[in-house]
Amino acid sequence: WSLPAAPVWPRMPGVRLDFGLLLEPLGFIKVLEWIFAIFAFATCGGFQGETTLLVSCQGVVNKTVTAAFAYPFRLNTVVFSAPDPNFCGGTWTDVYLEGNFSSSAQFFVTLAVLVFLYCIAALVVYIGYKHVYNQNRRFRLTDLAVTVITAFLWLVSTFAWAKVLADIKMSTGASIILGIESCKAPGTTCYFAAVTSMGALNVSVVFGLINMILWGGNIWFVYKDTNFHNQPNRISQSP
């Protein structure tokens, strides 16, 4: 008897590093998409802020009451807690902010993180396995499909996040005093003091628009690498 023959595995093409592709539009835009995806989820997902009131009542003058909020902006769980049970003679009760904006915020940040990971994978293929990418039609079609879908998702998530950001500013601004029943008690006066600047969140919307433009423009360069673009040229050149 004899030992069975060892299985023959398909030979995988070796890695061929080619950093020159990073200077071409396809690779250069992918690097920009990677960088701006980092900026998008960092400016939104890393935000922390607070809104502050000054409360005057029995035996208390301009006492600071603060509510801290952060990503993912479930403001309906954020409370203005009384410093002590006897605050304002016991008339002050816990007051919650209004609104749960986590869905749009998490959609925006999750998309940015997934784009960040996809760009890393795409750059690995572009730099080390470009010969495989060129030889396999499915890689180019998949890249085109992902690019089109991602550009659309950036459009949807950015505008949804911009709308939600306006609502967050409203829910943490001076208008919150009108909905606080404790501020309407006799002898109690509330003043809006301050809210953390949301400049970083405004910048995150800008990064979302930049990502939308980058992915929308990149559709053309990815399309040029597919047979959809090459086939008409071959037909026109054939006798």
PDB file of C-alpha atoms in Angstrom:
ATOM      1  CA  TRP A   1       0.000   0.000   0.000  1.00  0.00           C
ATOM      2  CA  SER A   2       1.059   3.583  -0.489  1.00  0.00           C
ATOM      3  CA  LEU A   3       0.339   6.872   1.194  1.00  0.00           C
ATOM      4  CA  PRO A   4      -2.304   9.051  -0.443  1.00  0.00           C
ATOM      5  CA  ALA A   5      -0.989  11.887  -2.495  1.00  0.00           C
ATOM      6  CA  ALA A   6      -0.859  15.245  -0.795  1.00  0.00           C
ATOM      7  CA  PRO A   7      -3.610  17.605  -1.880  1.00  0.00           C
ATOM      8  CA  VAL A   8      -2.621  20.180  -4.440  1.00  0.00           C
ATOM      9  CA  TRP A   9      -3.668  23.615  -3.292  1.00  0.00           C
ATOM     10  CA  PRO A  10      -4.165  26.428  -5.776  1.00  0.00           C
ATOM     11  CA  ARG A  11      -1.165  28.660  -5.876  1.00  0.00           C
ATOM     12  CA  MET A  12      -1.830  32.122  -4.613  1.00  0.00           C
ATOM     13  CA  PRO A  13      -0.114  34.992  -6.392  1.00  0.00           C
ATOM     14  CA  GLY A  14       2.599  36.589  -4.316  1.00  0.00           C
ATOM     15  CA  VAL A  15       2.594  40.087  -2.947  1.00  0.00           C
ATOM     16  CA  ARG A  16       3.972  42.691  -5.315  1.00  0.00           C
ATOM     17  CA  LEU A  17       4.317  45.986  -3.543  1.00  0.00           C
ATOM     18  CA  ASP A  18       3.674  48.961  -5.783  1.00  0.00           C
ATOM     19  CA  PHE A  19       3.414  52.258  -3.919  1.00  0.00           C
ATOM     20  CA  GLY A  20       3.321  54.141  -7.197  1.00  0.00           C
ATOM     21  CA  LEU A  21      -0.427  53.587  -7.310  1.00  0.00           C
ATOM     22  CA  LEU A  22      -0.794  56.024  -4.404  1.00  0.00           C
ATOM     23  CA  LEU A  23       0.205  58.794  -6.817  1.00  0.00           C
ATOM     24  CA  GLU A  24      -2.563  57.832  -9.238  1.00  0.00           C
ATOM     25  CA  PRO A  25      -6.131  59.142  -8.737  1.00  0.00           C
ATOM     26  CA  LEU A  26      -7.517  55.746  -7.658  1.00  0.00           C
ATOM     27  CA  GLY A  27      -4.991  55.290  -4.854  1.00  0.00           C
ATOM     28  CA  PHE A  28      -4.620  58.952  -3.876  1.00  0.00           C
ATOM     29  CA  ILE A  29      -8.373  59.447  -3.433  1.00  0.00           C
ATOM     30  CA  LYS A  30      -8.550  56.265  -1.361  1.00  0.00           C
ATOM     31  CA  VAL A  31      -5.929  57.683   1.012  1.00  0.00           C
ATOM     32  CA  LEU A  32      -7.950  60.899   1.324  1.00  0.00           C
ATOM     33  CA  GLU A  33     -11.111  58.884   2.018  1.00  0.00           C
ATOM     34  CA  TRP A  34      -9.265  57.001   4.751  1.00  0.00           C
ATOM     35  CA  ILE A  35      -8.015  60.217   6.389  1.00  0.00           C
ATOM     36  CA  PHE A  36     -11.337  62.076   6.280  1.00  0.00           C
ATOM     37  CA  ALA A  37     -13.202  59.037   7.623  1.00  0.00           C
ATOM     38  CA  ILE A  38     -10.966  59.247  10.711  1.00  0.00           C
ATOM     39  CA  PHE A  39     -11.764  62.945  11.106  1.00  0.00           C
ATOM     40  CA  ALA A  40     -15.500  62.296  10.717  1.00  0.00           C
ATOM     41  CA  PHE A  41     -15.894  59.706  13.480  1.00  0.00           C
ATOM     42  CA  ALA A  42     -13.334  61.387  15.760  1.00  0.00           C
ATOM     43  CA  THR A  43     -15.038  64.804  15.763  1.00  0.00           C
ATOM     44  CA  CYS A  44     -18.500  63.322  16.331  1.00  0.00           C
ATOM     45  CA  GLY A  45     -17.851  60.230  18.451  1.00  0.00           C
ATOM     46  CA  GLY A  46     -15.413  61.945  20.790  1.00  0.00           C
ATOM     47  CA  PHE A  47     -17.617  64.898  21.734  1.00  0.00           C
ATOM     48  CA  GLN A  48     -18.444  65.671  25.363  1.00  0.00           C
ATOM     49  CA  GLY A  49     -20.277  68.735  26.566  1.00  0.00           C
ATOM     50  CA  GLU A  50     -22.515  70.203  29.237  1.00  0.00           C
ATOM     51  CA  THR A  51     -25.241  72.788  29.602  1.00  0.00           C
ATOM     52  CA  THR A  52     -25.456  74.949  32.722  1.00  0.00           C
ATOM     53  CA  LEU A  53     -28.200  76.844  34.520  1.00  0.00           C
ATOM     54  CA  LEU A  54     -28.026  79.406  37.325  1.00  0.00           C
ATOM     55  CA  VAL A  55     -30.804  78.848  39.867  1.00  0.00           C
ATOM     56  CA  SER A  56     -31.888  81.296  42.586  1.00  0.00           C
ATOM     57  CA  CYS A  57     -34.441  80.320  45.223  1.00  0.00           C
ATOM     58  CA  GLN A  58     -34.915  80.177  49.001  1.00  0.00           C
ATOM     59  CA  GLY A  59     -31.520  80.716  50.597  1.00  0.00           C
ATOM     60  CA  VAL A  60     -29.708  80.099  47.289  1.00  0.00           C
ATOM     61  CA  VAL A  61     -28.355  82.708  44.887  1.00  0.00           C
ATOM     62  CA  ASN A  62     -27.129  81.743  41.394  1.00  0.00           C
ATOM     63  CA  LYS A  63     -26.471  78.123  42.233  1.00  0.00           C
ATOM     64  CA  THR A  64     -24.957  76.250  39.269  1.00  0.00           C
ATOM     65  CA  VAL A  65     -26.917  73.231  38.028  1.00  0.00           C
ATOM     66  CA  THR A  66     -25.243  71.280  35.231  1.00  0.00           C
ATOM     67  CA  ALA A  67     -26.263  68.479  32.867  1.00  0.00           C
ATOM     68  CA  ALA A  68     -23.434  66.665  31.023  1.00  0.00           C
ATOM     69  CA  PHE A  69     -24.113  65.046  27.660  1.00  0.00           C
ATOM     70  CA  ALA A  70     -21.982  63.237  25.063  1.00  0.00           C
ATOM     71  CA  TYR A  71     -22.115  60.904  22.078  1.00  0.00           C
ATOM     72  CA  PRO A  72     -24.429  59.133  21.220  1.00  0.00           C
ATOM     73  CA  PHE A  73     -26.636  62.015  22.446  1.00  0.00           C
ATOM     74  CA  ARG A  74     -29.389  60.220  24.319  1.00  0.00           C
ATOM     75  CA  LEU A  75     -30.426  63.489  25.900  1.00  0.00           C
ATOM     76  CA  ASN A  76     -33.542  62.025  27.467  1.00  0.00           C
ATOM     77  CA  THR A  77     -31.232  60.228  29.931  1.00  0.00           C
ATOM     78  CA  VAL A  78     -29.319  63.400  30.868  1.00  0.00           C
ATOM     79  CA  VAL A  79     -30.537  65.040  34.079  1.00  0.00           C
ATOM     80  CA  PHE A  80     -30.132  68.345  35.917  1.00  0.00           C
ATOM     81  CA  SER A  81     -29.674  66.845  39.371  1.00  0.00           C
ATOM     82  CA  ALA A  82     -30.277  68.885  42.503  1.00  0.00           C
ATOM     83  CA  PRO A  83     -27.074  69.366  44.560  1.00  0.00           C
ATOM     84  CA  ASP A  84     -28.881  68.239  47.717  1.00  0.00           C
ATOM     85  CA  PRO A  85     -32.377  66.963  48.643  1.00  0.00           C
ATOM     86  CA  ASN A  86     -33.289  70.268  50.321  1.00  0.00           C
ATOM     87  CA  PHE A  87     -32.285  72.379  47.323  1.00  0.00           C
ATOM     88  CA  CYS A  88     -34.765  75.260  46.895  1.00  0.00           C
ATOM     89  CA  GLY A  89     -36.706  74.052  49.913  1.00  0.00           C
ATOM     90  CA  GLY A  90     -37.288  70.659  48.306  1.00  0.00           C
ATOM     91  CA  THR A  91     -39.162  72.130  45.333  1.00  0.00           C
ATOM     92  CA  TRP A  92     -36.434  71.202  42.829  1.00  0.00           C
ATOM     93  CA  THR A  93     -36.926  67.839  41.158  1.00  0.00           C
ATOM     94  CA  ASP A  94     -34.690  66.054  38.679  1.00  0.00           C
ATOM     95  CA  VAL A  95     -35.123  67.526  35.208  1.00  0.00           C
ATOM     96  CA  TYR A  96     -34.247  65.577  32.060  1.00  0.00           C
ATOM     97  CA  LEU A  97     -33.324  67.002  28.702  1.00  0.00           C
ATOM     98  CA  GLU A  98     -35.533  66.148  25.736  1.00  0.00           C
ATOM     99  CA  GLY A  99     -34.769  63.990  22.722  1.00  0.00           C
ATOM    100  CA  ASN A 100     -32.973  60.786  21.798  1.00  0.00           C
ATOM    101  CA  PHE A 101     -30.696  61.468  18.821  1.00  0.00           C
ATOM    102  CA  SER A 102     -28.569  58.342  19.043  1.00  0.00           C
ATOM    103  CA  SER A 103     -29.797  56.672  15.839  1.00  0.00           C
ATOM    104  CA  SER A 104     -28.561  59.369  13.440  1.00  0.00           C
ATOM    105  CA  ALA A 105     -25.353  59.986  15.403  1.00  0.00           C
ATOM    106  CA  GLN A 106     -24.493  56.274  15.548  1.00  0.00           C
ATOM    107  CA  PHE A 107     -25.347  55.845  11.870  1.00  0.00           C
ATOM    108  CA  PHE A 108     -22.888  58.607  10.973  1.00  0.00           C
ATOM    109  CA  VAL A 109     -20.085  57.317  13.210  1.00  0.00           C
ATOM    110  CA  THR A 110     -20.601  53.647  12.285  1.00  0.00           C
ATOM    111  CA  LEU A 111     -20.432  54.476   8.588  1.00  0.00           C
ATOM    112  CA  ALA A 112     -17.199  56.408   9.137  1.00  0.00           C
ATOM    113  CA  VAL A 113     -15.642  53.486  11.018  1.00  0.00           C
ATOM    114  CA  LEU A 114     -16.673  50.956   8.343  1.00  0.00           C
ATOM    115  CA  VAL A 115     -15.326  53.244   5.618  1.00  0.00           C
ATOM    116  CA  PHE A 116     -12.065  53.554   7.539  1.00  0.00           C
ATOM    117  CA  LEU A 117     -11.714  49.753   7.650  1.00  0.00           C
ATOM    118  CA  TYR A 118     -12.690  49.316   4.003  1.00  0.00           C
ATOM    119  CA  CYS A 119     -10.130  51.904   2.890  1.00  0.00           C
ATOM    120  CA  ILE A 120      -7.393  49.989   4.715  1.00  0.00           C
ATOM    121  CA  ALA A 121      -8.420  46.749   2.977  1.00  0.00           C
ATOM    122  CA  ALA A 122      -8.641  48.485  -0.411  1.00  0.00           C
ATOM    123  CA  LEU A 123      -5.198  50.075  -0.017  1.00  0.00           C
ATOM    124  CA  VAL A 124      -3.705  46.671   0.856  1.00  0.00           C
ATOM    125  CA  VAL A 125      -5.170  45.257  -2.368  1.00  0.00           C
ATOM    126  CA  TYR A 126      -4.093  48.262  -4.438  1.00  0.00           C
ATOM    127  CA  ILE A 127      -0.519  48.229  -3.145  1.00  0.00           C
ATOM    128  CA  GLY A 128       0.181  44.516  -2.716  1.00  0.00           C
ATOM    129  CA  TYR A 129      -2.262  42.721  -4.997  1.00  0.00           C
ATOM    130  CA  LYS A 130      -2.901  45.127  -7.870  1.00  0.00           C
ATOM    131  CA  HIS A 131      -2.091  42.378 -10.385  1.00  0.00           C
ATOM    132  CA  VAL A 132      -4.843  40.209  -8.858  1.00  0.00           C
ATOM    133  CA  TYR A 133      -7.225  43.182  -8.828  1.00  0.00           C
ATOM    134  CA  ASN A 134      -6.593  43.799 -12.542  1.00  0.00           C
ATOM    135  CA  GLN A 135      -6.970  40.138 -13.529  1.00  0.00           C
ATOM    136  CA  ASN A 136     -10.149  39.433 -11.566  1.00  0.00           C
ATOM    137  CA  ARG A 137     -13.212  41.207 -12.931  1.00  0.00           C
ATOM    138  CA  ARG A 138     -15.219  40.600  -9.744  1.00  0.00           C
ATOM    139  CA  PHE A 139     -12.810  42.685  -7.646  1.00  0.00           C
ATOM    140  CA  ARG A 140     -13.341  45.731  -9.860  1.00  0.00           C
ATOM    141  CA  LEU A 141     -17.115  45.312  -9.946  1.00  0.00           C
ATOM    142  CA  THR A 142     -17.251  44.873  -6.176  1.00  0.00           C
ATOM    143  CA  ASP A 143     -15.141  47.992  -5.698  1.00  0.00           C
ATOM    144  CA  LEU A 144     -17.487  49.930  -7.984  1.00  0.00           C
ATOM    145  CA  ALA A 145     -20.609  48.716  -6.164  1.00  0.00           C
ATOM    146  CA  VAL A 146     -19.160  49.537  -2.737  1.00  0.00           C
ATOM    147  CA  THR A 147     -18.093  52.993  -3.932  1.00  0.00           C
ATOM    148  CA  VAL A 148     -21.566  53.845  -5.263  1.00  0.00           C
ATOM    149  CA  ILE A 149     -23.327  52.567  -2.129  1.00  0.00           C
ATOM    150  CA  THR A 150     -20.901  54.355   0.189  1.00  0.00           C
ATOM    151  CA  ALA A 151     -21.311  57.674  -1.631  1.00  0.00           C
ATOM    152  CA  PHE A 152     -25.092  57.377  -1.206  1.00  0.00           C
ATOM    153  CA  LEU A 153     -24.774  56.455   2.481  1.00  0.00           C
ATOM    154  CA  TRP A 154     -22.517  59.460   3.102  1.00  0.00           C
ATOM    155  CA  LEU A 155     -25.200  61.660   1.515  1.00  0.00           C
ATOM    156  CA  VAL A 156     -27.968  60.229   3.699  1.00  0.00           C
ATOM    157  CA  SER A 157     -26.010  60.066   6.960  1.00  0.00           C
ATOM    158  CA  THR A 158     -24.495  63.556   6.637  1.00  0.00           C
ATOM    159  CA  PHE A 159     -27.795  65.328   6.032  1.00  0.00           C
ATOM    160  CA  ALA A 160     -29.506  63.290   8.752  1.00  0.00           C
ATOM    161  CA  TRP A 161     -26.712  64.141  11.193  1.00  0.00           C
ATOM    162  CA  ALA A 162     -26.848  67.846  10.232  1.00  0.00           C
ATOM    163  CA  LYS A 163     -30.593  67.910  10.989  1.00  0.00           C
ATOM    164  CA  VAL A 164     -30.096  66.117  14.304  1.00  0.00           C
ATOM    165  CA  LEU A 165     -27.268  68.479  15.271  1.00  0.00           C
ATOM    166  CA  ALA A 166     -29.646  71.425  14.912  1.00  0.00           C
ATOM    167  CA  ASP A 167     -32.102  69.618  17.222  1.00  0.00           C
ATOM    168  CA  ILE A 168     -29.338  68.920  19.758  1.00  0.00           C
ATOM    169  CA  LYS A 169     -28.458  72.610  19.872  1.00  0.00           C
ATOM    170  CA  MET A 170     -32.106  73.430  20.459  1.00  0.00           C
ATOM    171  CA  SER A 171     -32.473  70.809  23.223  1.00  0.00           C
ATOM    172  CA  THR A 172     -29.411  72.056  25.103  1.00  0.00           C
ATOM    173  CA  GLY A 173     -29.877  75.799  24.540  1.00  0.00           C
ATOM    174  CA  ALA A 174     -31.657  78.559  26.434  1.00  0.00           C
ATOM    175  CA  SER A 175     -35.122  77.325  25.435  1.00  0.00           C
ATOM    176  CA  ILE A 176     -34.845  74.399  27.882  1.00  0.00           C
ATOM    177  CA  ILE A 177     -35.799  76.725  30.757  1.00  0.00           C
ATOM    178  CA  LEU A 178     -39.341  76.987  29.415  1.00  0.00           C
ATOM    179  CA  GLY A 179     -39.887  73.262  29.981  1.00  0.00           C
ATOM    180  CA  ILE A 180     -38.503  73.044  33.532  1.00  0.00           C
ATOM    181  CA  GLU A 181     -41.379  72.997  36.018  1.00  0.00           C
ATOM    182  CA  SER A 182     -39.059  73.568  39.005  1.00  0.00           C
ATOM    183  CA  CYS A 183     -38.129  76.965  37.568  1.00  0.00           C
ATOM    184  CA  LYS A 184     -41.803  77.963  37.675  1.00  0.00           C
ATOM    185  CA  ALA A 185     -42.102  77.449  41.440  1.00  0.00           C
ATOM    186  CA  PRO A 186     -42.815  80.603  43.508  1.00  0.00           C
ATOM    187  CA  GLY A 187     -39.592  82.345  44.499  1.00  0.00           C
ATOM    188  CA  THR A 188     -37.460  80.343  42.054  1.00  0.00           C
ATOM    189  CA  THR A 189     -35.652  81.971  39.148  1.00  0.00           C
ATOM    190  CA  CYS A 190     -33.589  80.184  36.494  1.00  0.00           C
ATOM    191  CA  TYR A 191     -31.129  81.707  34.074  1.00  0.00           C
ATOM    192  CA  PHE A 192     -29.379  79.980  31.201  1.00  0.00           C
ATOM    193  CA  ALA A 193     -25.630  80.236  31.816  1.00  0.00           C
ATOM    194  CA  ALA A 194     -23.766  78.432  29.025  1.00  0.00           C
ATOM    195  CA  VAL A 195     -23.471  75.359  26.842  1.00  0.00           C
ATOM    196  CA  THR A 196     -20.295  73.773  25.531  1.00  0.00           C
ATOM    197  CA  SER A 197     -19.318  74.972  22.074  1.00  0.00           C
ATOM    198  CA  MET A 198     -20.342  72.503  19.387  1.00  0.00           C
ATOM    199  CA  GLY A 199     -17.757  73.612  16.869  1.00  0.00           C
ATOM    200  CA  ALA A 200     -16.347  70.080  16.664  1.00  0.00           C
ATOM    201  CA  LEU A 201     -19.791  68.743  15.737  1.00  0.00           C
ATOM    202  CA  ASN A 202     -20.135  71.421  13.052  1.00  0.00           C
ATOM    203  CA  VAL A 203     -16.778  70.306  11.673  1.00  0.00           C
ATOM    204  CA  SER A 204     -17.969  66.687  11.632  1.00  0.00           C
ATOM    205  CA  VAL A 205     -20.781  67.711   9.272  1.00  0.00           C
ATOM    206  CA  VAL A 206     -18.211  69.386   7.023  1.00  0.00           C
ATOM    207  CA  PHE A 207     -16.119  66.209   7.009  1.00  0.00           C
ATOM    208  CA  GLY A 208     -19.254  64.260   6.118  1.00  0.00           C
ATOM    209  CA  LEU A 209     -19.797  66.514   3.086  1.00  0.00           C
ATOM    210  CA  ILE A 210     -16.146  66.145   2.070  1.00  0.00           C
ATOM    211  CA  ASN A 211     -16.435  62.355   2.304  1.00  0.00           C
ATOM    212  CA  MET A 212     -19.597  62.459   0.209  1.00  0.00           C
ATOM    213  CA  ILE A 213     -17.797  64.470  -2.491  1.00  0.00           C
ATOM    214  CA  LEU A 214     -14.719  62.215  -2.421  1.00  0.00           C
ATOM    215  CA  TRP A 215     -16.713  58.999  -2.764  1.00  0.00           C
ATOM    216  CA  GLY A 216     -18.991  60.517  -5.400  1.00  0.00           C
ATOM    217  CA  GLY A 217     -16.011  61.655  -7.469  1.00  0.00           C
ATOM    218  CA  ASN A 218     -14.231  58.349  -6.980  1.00  0.00           C
ATOM    219  CA  ILE A 219     -17.072  56.516  -8.750  1.00  0.00           C
ATOM    220  CA  TRP A 220     -15.693  57.704 -12.097  1.00  0.00           C
ATOM    221  CA  PHE A 221     -12.146  56.491 -11.447  1.00  0.00           C
ATOM    222  CA  VAL A 222     -13.314  53.086 -10.241  1.00  0.00           C
ATOM    223  CA  TYR A 223     -15.707  52.853 -13.184  1.00  0.00           C
ATOM    224  CA  LYS A 224     -12.820  53.438 -15.601  1.00  0.00           C
ATOM    225  CA  ASP A 225     -11.149  50.271 -14.294  1.00  0.00           C
ATOM    226  CA  THR A 226     -14.160  48.073 -15.051  1.00  0.00           C
ATOM    227  CA  ASN A 227     -15.148  46.334 -18.263  1.00  0.00           C
ATOM    228  CA  PHE A 228     -18.166  48.631 -18.498  1.00  0.00           C
ATOM    229  CA  HIS A 229     -15.818  51.439 -19.481  1.00  0.00           C
ATOM    230  CA  ASN A 230     -13.380  49.378 -21.514  1.00  0.00           C
ATOM    231  CA  GLN A 231     -15.951  47.459 -23.573  1.00  0.00           C
ATOM    232  CA  PRO A 232     -17.258  50.437 -25.606  1.00  0.00           C
ATOM    233  CA  ASN A 233     -13.657  51.383 -26.405  1.00  0.00           C
ATOM    234  CA  ARG A 234     -12.913  47.871 -27.656  1.00  0.00           C
ATOM    235  CA  ILE A 235     -16.050  47.854 -29.818  1.00  0.00           C
ATOM    236  CA  SER A 236     -15.184  51.224 -31.378  1.00  0.00           C
ATOM    237  CA  GLN A 237     -11.627  50.048 -32.115  1.00  0.00           C
ATOM    238  CA  SER A 238     -12.685  46.720 -33.669  1.00  0.00           C
ATOM    239  CA  PRO A 239     -12.967  46.636 -37.517  1.00  0.00           C
TER     240      PRO A 239
END
